[in-house]
């Protein structure tokens, strides 16, 4: 559960731009503070150019939770997960958005803008922002994610 006083960064490429704009509007209406880190039009761009700055800010602890989008959600998620303190989860159902918080302590939700509609995207984001990590056995597992040797 994130406090509404916490700012939530959001970023997308052109493939996620329209849903990003919808999410930004609805989340602001709901009382959240949103930092839009681009892109700012439907012109074609390279998703790492928007996703790296957002992931860096989460990695540095500047923001607690963030939202990223691209067409499939995969390029954005792969870019974000390059950072040691980032756990970005790709979601296309509300249950997945809950599970990436409950079980994986995800700090970024990645949304496939070309495969979900606005309503589902908003429902997933609200679930992501309002669900807590369960800890316990899931903490043990999450701690093993970074152990690559
Ligand atoms: C852009 O056409 C598309 O490749 C991008 O949005 C994303 O799906 C990449 O993973």
mmCIF file with all atom_site columns, N, CA and C in Angstrom, residues 11-18 20 38-48 50-51 68-73 75-76 113-114:
data_model
loop_
_atom_site.group_PDB
_atom_site.id
_atom_site.type_symbol
_atom_site.label_atom_id
_atom_site.label_alt_id
_atom_site.label_comp_id
_atom_site.label_asym_id
_atom_site.label_entity_id
_atom_site.label_seq_id
_atom_site.pdbx_PDB_ins_code
_atom_site.Cartn_x
_atom_site.Cartn_y
_atom_site.Cartn_z
_atom_site.occupancy
_atom_site.B_iso_or_equiv
_atom_site.pdbx_formal_charge
_atom_site.auth_seq_id
_atom_site.auth_comp_id
_atom_site.auth_asym_id
_atom_site.auth_atom_id
_atom_site.pdbx_PDB_model_num
ATOM 1  N N  . UNK A 1 11  ? 6.249  6.093  -16.983 1.00 0.00 ? 11  UNK A N  1
ATOM 2  C CA . UNK A 1 11  ? 6.968  6.308  -18.245 1.00 0.00 ? 11  UNK A CA 1
ATOM 3  C C  . UNK A 1 11  ? 6.531  5.270  -19.270 1.00 0.00 ? 11  UNK A C  1
ATOM 4  N N  . UNK A 1 12  ? 6.575  5.663  -20.534 1.00 0.00 ? 12  UNK A N  1
ATOM 5  C CA . UNK A 1 12  ? 6.206  4.738  -21.612 1.00 0.00 ? 12  UNK A CA 1
ATOM 6  C C  . UNK A 1 12  ? 6.937  5.129  -22.890 1.00 0.00 ? 12  UNK A C  1
ATOM 7  N N  . UNK A 1 13  ? 6.862  4.246  -23.873 1.00 0.00 ? 13  UNK A N  1
ATOM 8  C CA . UNK A 1 13  ? 7.210  4.634  -25.242 1.00 0.00 ? 13  UNK A CA 1
ATOM 9  C C  . UNK A 1 13  ? 5.902  4.940  -25.976 1.00 0.00 ? 13  UNK A C  1
ATOM 10 N N  . UNK A 1 14  ? 5.963  5.060  -27.300 1.00 0.00 ? 14  UNK A N  1
ATOM 11 C CA . UNK A 1 14  ? 4.748  5.363  -28.072 1.00 0.00 ? 14  UNK A CA 1
ATOM 12 C C  . UNK A 1 14  ? 3.718  4.245  -27.964 1.00 0.00 ? 14  UNK A C  1
ATOM 13 N N  . UNK A 1 15  ? 4.173  2.995  -27.772 1.00 0.00 ? 15  UNK A N  1
ATOM 14 C CA . UNK A 1 15  ? 3.263  1.850  -27.675 1.00 0.00 ? 15  UNK A CA 1
ATOM 15 C C  . UNK A 1 15  ? 2.402  1.881  -26.419 1.00 0.00 ? 15  UNK A C  1
ATOM 16 N N  . UNK A 1 16  ? 2.845  2.624  -25.423 1.00 0.00 ? 16  UNK A N  1
ATOM 17 C CA . UNK A 1 16  ? 2.075  2.725  -24.181 1.00 0.00 ? 16  UNK A CA 1
ATOM 18 C C  . UNK A 1 16  ? 1.568  4.124  -23.904 1.00 0.00 ? 16  UNK A C  1
ATOM 19 N N  . UNK A 1 17  ? 1.825  5.042  -24.849 1.00 0.00 ? 17  UNK A N  1
ATOM 20 C CA . UNK A 1 17  ? 1.549  6.462  -24.598 1.00 0.00 ? 17  UNK A CA 1
ATOM 21 C C  . UNK A 1 17  ? 0.088  6.747  -24.245 1.00 0.00 ? 17  UNK A C  1
ATOM 22 N N  . UNK A 1 18  ? -0.840 6.214  -25.026 1.00 0.00 ? 18  UNK A N  1
ATOM 23 C CA . UNK A 1 18  ? -2.252 6.564  -24.790 1.00 0.00 ? 18  UNK A CA 1
ATOM 24 C C  . UNK A 1 18  ? -2.747 6.043  -23.444 1.00 0.00 ? 18  UNK A C  1
ATOM 25 N N  . UNK A 1 20  ? -0.775 5.490  -20.882 1.00 0.00 ? 20  UNK A N  1
ATOM 26 C CA . UNK A 1 20  ? -0.078 6.317  -19.884 1.00 0.00 ? 20  UNK A CA 1
ATOM 27 C C  . UNK A 1 20  ? -0.862 7.597  -19.615 1.00 0.00 ? 20  UNK A C  1
ATOM 28 N N  . UNK A 1 38  ? 7.775  10.853 -19.500 1.00 0.00 ? 38  UNK A N  1
ATOM 29 C CA . UNK A 1 38  ? 7.717  10.690 -20.947 1.00 0.00 ? 38  UNK A CA 1
ATOM 30 C C  . UNK A 1 38  ? 7.255  9.303  -21.352 1.00 0.00 ? 38  UNK A C  1
ATOM 31 N N  . UNK A 1 39  ? 7.100  9.104  -22.613 1.00 0.00 ? 39  UNK A N  1
ATOM 32 C CA . UNK A 1 39  ? 7.205  9.989  -23.731 1.00 0.00 ? 39  UNK A CA 1
ATOM 33 C C  . UNK A 1 39  ? 5.992  10.930 -23.758 1.00 0.00 ? 39  UNK A C  1
ATOM 34 N N  . UNK A 1 40  ? 6.076  11.976 -24.544 1.00 0.00 ? 40  UNK A N  1
ATOM 35 C CA . UNK A 1 40  ? 5.047  13.015 -24.493 1.00 0.00 ? 40  UNK A CA 1
ATOM 36 C C  . UNK A 1 40  ? 4.221  13.128 -25.772 1.00 0.00 ? 40  UNK A C  1
ATOM 37 N N  . UNK A 1 41  ? 4.350  12.146 -26.677 1.00 0.00 ? 41  UNK A N  1
ATOM 38 C CA . UNK A 1 41  ? 3.531  12.139 -27.894 1.00 0.00 ? 41  UNK A CA 1
ATOM 39 C C  . UNK A 1 41  ? 3.518  10.705 -28.435 1.00 0.00 ? 41  UNK A C  1
ATOM 40 N N  . UNK A 1 42  ? 2.741  10.487 -29.513 1.00 0.00 ? 42  UNK A N  1
ATOM 41 C CA . UNK A 1 42  ? 2.714  9.134  -30.103 1.00 0.00 ? 42  UNK A CA 1
ATOM 42 C C  . UNK A 1 42  ? 3.842  8.920  -31.119 1.00 0.00 ? 42  UNK A C  1
ATOM 43 N N  . UNK A 1 43  ? 4.737  9.897  -31.260 1.00 0.00 ? 43  UNK A N  1
ATOM 44 C CA . UNK A 1 43  ? 5.875  9.725  -32.173 1.00 0.00 ? 43  UNK A CA 1
ATOM 45 C C  . UNK A 1 43  ? 6.746  8.552  -31.727 1.00 0.00 ? 43  UNK A C  1
ATOM 46 N N  . UNK A 1 44  ? 7.277  7.827  -32.681 1.00 0.00 ? 44  UNK A N  1
ATOM 47 C CA . UNK A 1 44  ? 8.087  6.651  -32.378 1.00 0.00 ? 44  UNK A CA 1
ATOM 48 C C  . UNK A 1 44  ? 9.366  7.022  -31.626 1.00 0.00 ? 44  UNK A C  1
ATOM 49 N N  . UNK A 1 45  ? 9.602  6.307  -30.534 1.00 0.00 ? 45  UNK A N  1
ATOM 50 C CA . UNK A 1 45  ? 10.797 6.523  -29.710 1.00 0.00 ? 45  UNK A CA 1
ATOM 51 C C  . UNK A 1 45  ? 11.360 5.165  -29.314 1.00 0.00 ? 45  UNK A C  1
ATOM 52 N N  . UNK A 1 46  ? 12.517 5.162  -28.666 1.00 0.00 ? 46  UNK A N  1
ATOM 53 C CA . UNK A 1 46  ? 13.139 3.926  -28.172 1.00 0.00 ? 46  UNK A CA 1
ATOM 54 C C  . UNK A 1 46  ? 12.833 3.803  -26.684 1.00 0.00 ? 46  UNK A C  1
ATOM 55 N N  . UNK A 1 47  ? 12.126 2.715  -26.302 1.00 0.00 ? 47  UNK A N  1
ATOM 56 C CA . UNK A 1 47  ? 11.650 2.603  -24.910 1.00 0.00 ? 47  UNK A CA 1
ATOM 57 C C  . UNK A 1 47  ? 12.758 2.744  -23.849 1.00 0.00 ? 47  UNK A C  1
ATOM 58 N N  . UNK A 1 48  ? 14.003 2.288  -24.084 1.00 0.00 ? 48  UNK A N  1
ATOM 59 C CA . UNK A 1 48  ? 15.002 2.457  -23.015 1.00 0.00 ? 48  UNK A CA 1
ATOM 60 C C  . UNK A 1 48  ? 15.243 3.929  -22.646 1.00 0.00 ? 48  UNK A C  1
ATOM 61 N N  . UNK A 1 50  ? 13.161 6.259  -22.113 1.00 0.00 ? 50  UNK A N  1
ATOM 62 C CA . UNK A 1 50  ? 12.240 6.688  -21.047 1.00 0.00 ? 50  UNK A CA 1
ATOM 63 C C  . UNK A 1 50  ? 12.330 5.789  -19.820 1.00 0.00 ? 50  UNK A C  1
ATOM 64 N N  . UNK A 1 51  ? 12.585 4.509  -20.043 1.00 0.00 ? 51  UNK A N  1
ATOM 65 C CA . UNK A 1 51  ? 12.522 3.552  -18.933 1.00 0.00 ? 51  UNK A CA 1
ATOM 66 C C  . UNK A 1 51  ? 13.772 3.611  -18.050 1.00 0.00 ? 51  UNK A C  1
ATOM 67 N N  . UNK A 1 68  ? 5.482  1.474  -15.720 1.00 0.00 ? 68  UNK A N  1
ATOM 68 C CA . UNK A 1 68  ? 6.084  1.589  -17.047 1.00 0.00 ? 68  UNK A CA 1
ATOM 69 C C  . UNK A 1 68  ? 5.210  0.871  -18.068 1.00 0.00 ? 68  UNK A C  1
ATOM 70 N N  . UNK A 1 69  ? 5.252  1.349  -19.296 1.00 0.00 ? 69  UNK A N  1
ATOM 71 C CA . UNK A 1 69  ? 4.479  0.726  -20.377 1.00 0.00 ? 69  UNK A CA 1
ATOM 72 C C  . UNK A 1 69  ? 5.285  0.768  -21.673 1.00 0.00 ? 69  UNK A C  1
ATOM 73 N N  . UNK A 1 70  ? 5.093  -0.283 -22.485 1.00 0.00 ? 70  UNK A N  1
ATOM 74 C CA . UNK A 1 70  ? 5.480  -0.218 -23.894 1.00 0.00 ? 70  UNK A CA 1
ATOM 75 C C  . UNK A 1 70  ? 4.448  -1.065 -24.627 1.00 0.00 ? 70  UNK A C  1
ATOM 76 N N  . UNK A 1 71  ? 4.653  -1.368 -25.897 1.00 0.00 ? 71  UNK A N  1
ATOM 77 C CA . UNK A 1 71  ? 3.629  -2.101 -26.633 1.00 0.00 ? 71  UNK A CA 1
ATOM 78 C C  . UNK A 1 71  ? 3.340  -3.470 -26.025 1.00 0.00 ? 71  UNK A C  1
ATOM 79 N N  . UNK A 1 72  ? 4.389  -4.238 -25.804 1.00 0.00 ? 72  UNK A N  1
ATOM 80 C CA . UNK A 1 72  ? 4.226  -5.587 -25.241 1.00 0.00 ? 72  UNK A CA 1
ATOM 81 C C  . UNK A 1 72  ? 4.446  -5.624 -23.734 1.00 0.00 ? 72  UNK A C  1
ATOM 82 N N  . UNK A 1 73  ? 5.045  -4.585 -23.194 1.00 0.00 ? 73  UNK A N  1
ATOM 83 C CA . UNK A 1 73  ? 5.436  -4.570 -21.782 1.00 0.00 ? 73  UNK A CA 1
ATOM 84 C C  . UNK A 1 73  ? 6.777  -5.234 -21.531 1.00 0.00 ? 73  UNK A C  1
ATOM 85 N N  . UNK A 1 75  ? 9.885  -5.058 -23.420 1.00 0.00 ? 75  UNK A N  1
ATOM 86 C CA . UNK A 1 75  ? 11.089 -4.235 -23.541 1.00 0.00 ? 75  UNK A CA 1
ATOM 87 C C  . UNK A 1 75  ? 11.253 -3.327 -22.333 1.00 0.00 ? 75  UNK A C  1
ATOM 88 N N  . UNK A 1 76  ? 10.141 -2.752 -21.880 1.00 0.00 ? 76  UNK A N  1
ATOM 89 C CA . UNK A 1 76  ? 10.181 -1.874 -20.703 1.00 0.00 ? 76  UNK A CA 1
ATOM 90 C C  . UNK A 1 76  ? 10.608 -2.667 -19.475 1.00 0.00 ? 76  UNK A C  1
ATOM 91 N N  . UNK A 1 113 ? 0.811  -2.030 -23.377 1.00 0.00 ? 113 UNK A N  1
ATOM 92 C CA . UNK A 1 113 ? -0.183 -1.064 -23.849 1.00 0.00 ? 113 UNK A CA 1
ATOM 93 C C  . UNK A 1 113 ? -0.996 -1.519 -25.044 1.00 0.00 ? 113 UNK A C  1
ATOM 94 N N  . UNK A 1 114 ? -0.436 -2.444 -25.823 1.00 0.00 ? 114 UNK A N  1
ATOM 95 C CA . UNK A 1 114 ? -1.159 -2.908 -27.021 1.00 0.00 ? 114 UNK A CA 1
ATOM 96 C C  . UNK A 1 114 ? -1.993 -4.159 -26.752 1.00 0.00 ? 114 UNK A C  1
#
